[in-house]
Amino acid sequence: MPKRVEDRYVLFHKPKGVTTTRFDERGGQTIYSVLGTDVDGLMPVGRLDKETTGLLLLTNDHKLADFLTSPKSGILKTYIA
C-alpha cells in the first residue's frame, strides 16, 4: 500500500520581479528559487504576474487547489493593480 503524503500549505508573499513558474528560461528568479527545496512537490494555486506582489498559496492538496480555482466555486478574487 502506498504511503499517504501529508497535505502541505505554504502562504508566500511574492515580491516584485519574481515569476510564478518552476523555471525561467531567461534566468530570472522564480518562486521556487526564492523558497528553495522546502516547497518541493508544491504547486501554486493561481499565479501573479512578474511585476506584481501579493499573497500566493502553494500546496500539494489538489482537491483544494481545484476548488479554489474553479469558477463553479463562486469564490471572488480581488486584484489591485
N, CA, C and O atoms as a DFTB+ gen file, in Angstrom:
324 C
 N C O
     1  1       0.849      -1.180       0.000
     2  2       0.000       0.000       0.000
     3  2       0.895       1.244       0.000
     4  3       1.811       1.341       0.817
     5  1       0.640       2.206      -0.915
     6  2       1.472       3.417      -0.956
     7  2       1.295       4.268       0.296
     8  3       0.208       4.351       0.869
     9  1       2.388       4.894       0.701
    10  2       2.354       5.761       1.870
    11  2       1.584       7.040       1.521
    12  3       1.812       7.642       0.472
    13  1       0.679       7.444       2.405
    14  2      -0.092       8.673       2.194
    15  2       0.805       9.874       2.414
    16  3       1.518       9.964       3.413
    17  1       0.759      10.792       1.468
    18  2       1.514      12.025       1.574
    19  2       0.677      13.048       2.327
    20  3      -0.488      13.270       1.999
    21  1       1.267      13.659       3.323
    22  2       0.564      14.665       4.119
    23  2       0.342      15.928       3.287
    24  3       1.246      16.381       2.585
    25  1      -0.869      16.493       3.370
    26  2      -1.165      17.746       2.675
    27  2      -0.329      18.858       3.296
    28  3      -0.176      18.948       4.514
    29  1       0.211      19.709       2.408
    30  2       1.035      20.828       2.857
    31  2       0.509      22.119       2.244
    32  3       0.000      22.131       1.123
    33  1       0.641      23.207       3.003
    34  2       0.167      24.516       2.570
    35  2       1.215      25.558       2.943
    36  3       1.682      25.598       4.081
    37  1       1.580      26.395       1.985
    38  2       2.537      27.469       2.235
    39  2       1.931      28.762       1.706
    40  3       1.507      28.827       0.552
    41  1       1.890      29.783       2.544
    42  2       1.485      31.120       2.110
    43  2       2.763      31.918       1.887
    44  3       3.636      31.971       2.752
    45  1       2.859      32.534       0.719
    46  2       4.072      33.224       0.315
    47  2       3.717      34.602      -0.222
    48  3       2.877      34.725      -1.114
    49  1       4.346      35.630       0.312
    50  2       4.150      36.970      -0.233
    51  2       5.155      37.142      -1.361
    52  3       6.342      37.369      -1.125
    53  1       4.660      37.029      -2.597
    54  2       5.523      37.080      -3.769
    55  2       6.005      38.501      -3.995
    56  3       5.202      39.425      -4.120
    57  1       7.332      38.676      -4.048
    58  2       7.849      40.009      -4.320
    59  2       7.842      40.344      -5.812
    60  3       7.769      39.457      -6.663
    61  1       7.916      41.616      -6.104
    62  2       8.002      42.098      -7.484
    63  2       9.271      41.541      -8.140
    64  3      10.323      41.456      -7.507
    65  1       9.155      41.166      -9.413
    66  2      10.302      40.669     -10.157
    67  2      10.511      39.177     -10.089
    68  3      11.435      38.652     -10.711
    69  1       9.662      38.477      -9.340
    70  2       9.762      37.019      -9.206
    71  2       8.635      36.389     -10.015
    72  3       7.484      36.815      -9.919
    73  1       8.966      35.375     -10.810
    74  2       8.000      34.732     -11.692
    75  2       7.323      33.559     -10.996
    76  3       7.968      32.793     -10.279
    77  1       6.009      33.426     -11.215
    78  2       5.243      32.307     -10.657
    79  2       5.344      31.128     -11.620
    80  3       4.388      30.802     -12.323
    81  1       6.503      30.501     -11.640
    82  2       6.765      29.360     -12.508
    83  2       7.890      28.530     -11.914
    84  3       8.594      28.985     -11.013
    85  1       8.059      27.325     -12.414
    86  2       9.126      26.452     -11.912
    87  2      10.489      26.912     -12.431
    88  3      11.450      26.993     -11.666
    89  1      10.576      27.215     -13.742
    90  2      11.839      27.634     -14.359
    91  2      11.625      28.895     -15.182
    92  3      10.584      29.061     -15.816
    93  1      12.604      29.774     -15.170
    94  2      12.580      30.964     -16.022
    95  2      13.686      30.789     -17.055
    96  3      14.870      30.795     -16.715
    97  1      13.294      30.634     -18.318
    98  2      14.267      30.403     -19.381
    99  2      15.237      31.572     -19.555
   100  3      16.283      31.416     -20.185
   101  1      14.904      32.730     -19.008
   102  2      15.793      33.894     -19.085
   103  2      16.718      33.988     -17.866
   104  3      17.524      34.914     -17.767
   105  1      16.603      33.049     -16.958
   106  2      17.484      33.014     -15.792
   107  2      17.047      33.890     -14.631
   108  3      17.812      34.102     -13.690
   109  1      15.813      34.402     -14.690
   110  2      15.309      35.241     -13.606
   111  2      14.876      34.429     -12.398
   112  3      14.800      33.202     -12.450
   113  1      14.595      35.128     -11.321
   114  2      14.137      34.469     -10.096
   115  2      12.723      33.937     -10.266
   116  3      11.881      34.567     -10.906
   117  1      12.474      32.772      -9.688
   118  2      11.145      32.181      -9.653
   119  2      10.746      31.991      -8.191
   120  3      11.574      32.118      -7.289
   121  1       9.475      31.688      -7.972
   122  2       9.044      31.436      -6.594
   123  2       9.823      30.272      -5.988
   124  3      10.069      30.251      -4.782
   125  1      10.212      29.303      -6.820
   126  2      10.944      28.147      -6.321
   127  2      12.399      28.480      -6.002
   128  3      12.964      27.917      -5.064
   129  1      13.014      29.383      -6.762
   130  2      14.395      29.765      -6.440
   131  2      14.429      30.610      -5.161
   132  3      15.421      30.591      -4.432
   133  1      13.365      31.339      -4.891
   134  2      13.292      32.137      -3.660
   135  2      13.004      31.245      -2.457
   136  3      13.625      31.401      -1.405
   137  1      12.065      30.312      -2.605
   138  2      11.639      29.481      -1.473
   139  2      12.535      28.276      -1.231
   140  3      12.557      27.745      -0.121
   141  1      13.269      27.833      -2.237
   142  2      14.182      26.706      -2.061
   143  2      13.483      25.366      -2.029
   144  3      12.337      25.237      -2.460
   145  1      14.181      24.368      -1.515
   146  2      13.689      22.991      -1.561
   147  2      12.558      22.705      -0.579
   148  3      11.949      21.637      -0.638
   149  1      12.270      23.641       0.320
   150  2      11.179      23.426       1.284
   151  2       9.822      23.281       0.603
   152  3       8.885      22.754       1.202
   153  1       9.705      23.746      -0.656
   154  2       8.427      23.682      -1.353
   155  2       8.434      22.652      -2.483
   156  3       7.558      22.685      -3.347
   157  1       9.402      21.744      -2.491
   158  2       9.402      20.679      -3.493
   159  2       8.089      19.906      -3.427
   160  3       7.644      19.519      -2.347
   161  1       7.479      19.687      -4.572
   162  2       6.215      18.961      -4.646
   163  2       4.985      19.832      -4.499
   164  3       3.865      19.342      -4.637
   165  1       5.170      21.123      -4.220
   166  2       4.038      22.027      -4.075
   167  2       3.852      22.834      -5.351
   168  3       4.819      23.175      -6.033
   169  1       2.598      23.134      -5.663
   170  2       2.257      23.912      -6.848
   171  2       1.487      25.159      -6.420
   172  3       0.720      25.118      -5.457
   173  1       1.693      26.273      -7.139
   174  2       0.941      27.483      -6.792
   175  2      -0.527      27.351      -7.185
   176  3      -0.856      26.738      -8.201
   177  1      -1.394      27.927      -6.378
   178  2      -2.817      27.983      -6.690
   179  2      -3.033      29.338      -7.364
   180  3      -3.099      30.369      -6.694
   181  1      -3.141      29.328      -8.683
   182  2      -3.224      30.559      -9.437
   183  2      -1.831      31.086      -9.722
   184  3      -0.837      30.375      -9.580
   185  1      -1.778      32.349     -10.129
   186  2      -0.485      32.952     -10.412
   187  2      -0.589      34.464     -10.261
   188  3      -1.672      35.048     -10.293
   189  1       0.569      35.065     -10.098
   190  2       0.673      36.516     -10.076
   191  2       1.691      36.915     -11.133
   192  3       2.703      36.236     -11.307
   193  1       1.431      38.009     -11.838
   194  2       2.367      38.486     -12.843
   195  2       3.705      38.838     -12.204
   196  3       3.788      39.132     -11.012
   197  1       4.741      38.801     -13.022
   198  2       6.103      39.042     -12.546
   199  2       6.248      40.364     -11.807
   200  3       6.921      40.423     -10.778
   201  1       5.635      41.413     -12.308
   202  2       5.823      42.746     -11.721
   203  2       4.811      43.083     -10.629
   204  3       4.730      44.235     -10.202
   205  1       4.041      42.099     -10.171
   206  2       3.095      42.338      -9.079
   207  2       3.566      41.649      -7.808
   208  3       4.393      40.738      -7.844
   209  1       3.028      42.098      -6.694
   210  2       3.292      41.466      -5.401
   211  2       1.971      40.967      -4.854
   212  3       0.907      41.420      -5.276
   213  1       2.033      40.043      -3.924
   214  2       0.805      39.583      -3.299
   215  2       0.946      38.214      -2.678
   216  3       1.980      37.556      -2.787
   217  1      -0.118      37.807      -2.026
   218  2      -0.145      36.531      -1.324
   219  2      -0.441      35.405      -2.306
   220  3      -1.383      35.483      -3.095
   221  1       0.371      34.364      -2.248
   222  2       0.243      33.217      -3.129
   223  2       0.213      31.957      -2.273
   224  3       1.044      31.791      -1.380
   225  1      -0.733      31.078      -2.542
   226  2      -0.834      29.803      -1.839
   227  2      -0.170      28.729      -2.680
   228  3      -0.440      28.615      -3.876
   229  1       0.704      27.935      -2.054
   230  2       1.286      26.758      -2.692
   231  2       0.845      25.543      -1.893
   232  3       0.828      25.578      -0.662
   233  1       0.486      24.465      -2.589
   234  2       0.006      23.278      -1.898
   235  2       0.186      22.030      -2.752
   236  3       0.396      22.115      -3.962
   237  1       0.101      20.888      -2.117
   238  2       0.016      19.612      -2.822
   239  2      -1.394      19.034      -2.696
   240  3      -1.646      17.903      -3.112
   241  1      -2.299      19.806      -2.128
   242  2      -3.704      19.417      -1.949
   243  2      -4.469      19.793      -3.225
   244  3      -5.035      20.882      -3.320
   245  1      -4.479      18.890      -4.191
   246  2      -5.076      19.166      -5.493
   247  2      -6.584      19.399      -5.408
   248  3      -7.142      20.170      -6.189
   249  1      -7.228      18.744      -4.475
   250  2      -8.671      18.920      -4.298
   251  2      -8.983      20.373      -3.907
   252  3      -9.896      20.987      -4.460
   253  1      -8.225      20.910      -2.960
   254  2      -8.421      22.295      -2.544
   255  2      -8.053      23.250      -3.681
   256  3      -8.783      24.206      -3.942
   257  1      -6.936      23.004      -4.353
   258  2      -6.500      23.878      -5.451
   259  2      -7.550      23.921      -6.558
   260  3      -7.854      24.992      -7.082
   261  1      -8.102      22.771      -6.913
   262  2      -9.145      22.731      -7.943
   263  2     -10.374      23.514      -7.510
   264  3     -10.964      24.242      -8.308
   265  1     -10.763      23.367      -6.242
   266  2     -11.925      24.084      -5.722
   267  2     -11.693      25.599      -5.769
   268  3     -12.556      26.349      -6.226
   269  1     -10.538      26.038      -5.301
   270  2     -10.261      27.472      -5.230
   271  2     -10.164      28.128      -6.605
   272  3     -10.496      29.305      -6.747
   273  1      -9.719      27.396      -7.609
   274  2      -9.543      27.979      -8.943
   275  2     -10.732      27.754      -9.867
   276  3     -10.784      28.347     -10.944
   277  1     -11.680      26.924      -9.481
   278  2     -12.830      26.638     -10.331
   279  2     -13.853      27.775     -10.295
   280  3     -14.231      28.228      -9.215
   281  1     -14.299      28.234     -11.450
   282  2     -15.358      29.253     -11.476
   283  2     -16.641      28.767     -10.803
   284  3     -17.426      29.574     -10.304
   285  1     -16.853      27.457     -10.788
   286  2     -18.057      26.893     -10.166
   287  2     -18.099      27.117      -8.660
   288  3     -19.179      27.105      -8.070
   289  1     -16.941      27.320      -8.023
   290  2     -16.919      27.502      -6.569
   291  2     -17.495      28.849      -6.154
   292  3     -17.951      29.010      -5.022
   293  1     -17.477      29.822      -7.072
   294  2     -18.031      31.135      -6.767
   295  2     -17.161      31.990      -5.872
   296  3     -17.616      33.019      -5.372
   297  1     -15.925      31.591      -5.659
   298  2     -15.013      32.364      -4.819
   299  2     -14.565      33.605      -5.577
   300  3     -14.058      33.517      -6.696
   301  1     -14.758      34.759      -4.953
   302  2     -14.357      36.010      -5.576
   303  2     -12.865      36.243      -5.373
   304  3     -12.317      35.960      -4.308
   305  1     -12.230      36.757      -6.398
   306  2     -10.815      37.094      -6.328
   307  2     -10.696      38.589      -6.579
   308  3     -11.290      39.113      -7.521
   309  1      -9.938      39.267      -5.748
   310  2      -9.772      40.706      -5.866
   311  2      -8.316      41.022      -6.195
   312  3      -7.395      40.540      -5.536
   313  1      -8.131      41.834      -7.222
   314  2      -6.792      42.249      -7.632
   315  2      -6.748      43.761      -7.628
   316  3      -7.668      44.423      -8.109
   317  1      -5.674      44.302      -7.082
   318  2      -5.457      45.737      -7.086
   319  2      -4.194      45.983      -7.897
   320  3      -3.117      45.491      -7.560
   321  1      -4.342      46.746      -8.963
   322  2      -3.177      46.995      -9.825
   323  2      -2.904      48.484      -9.895
   324  3      -1.965      48.909     -10.568
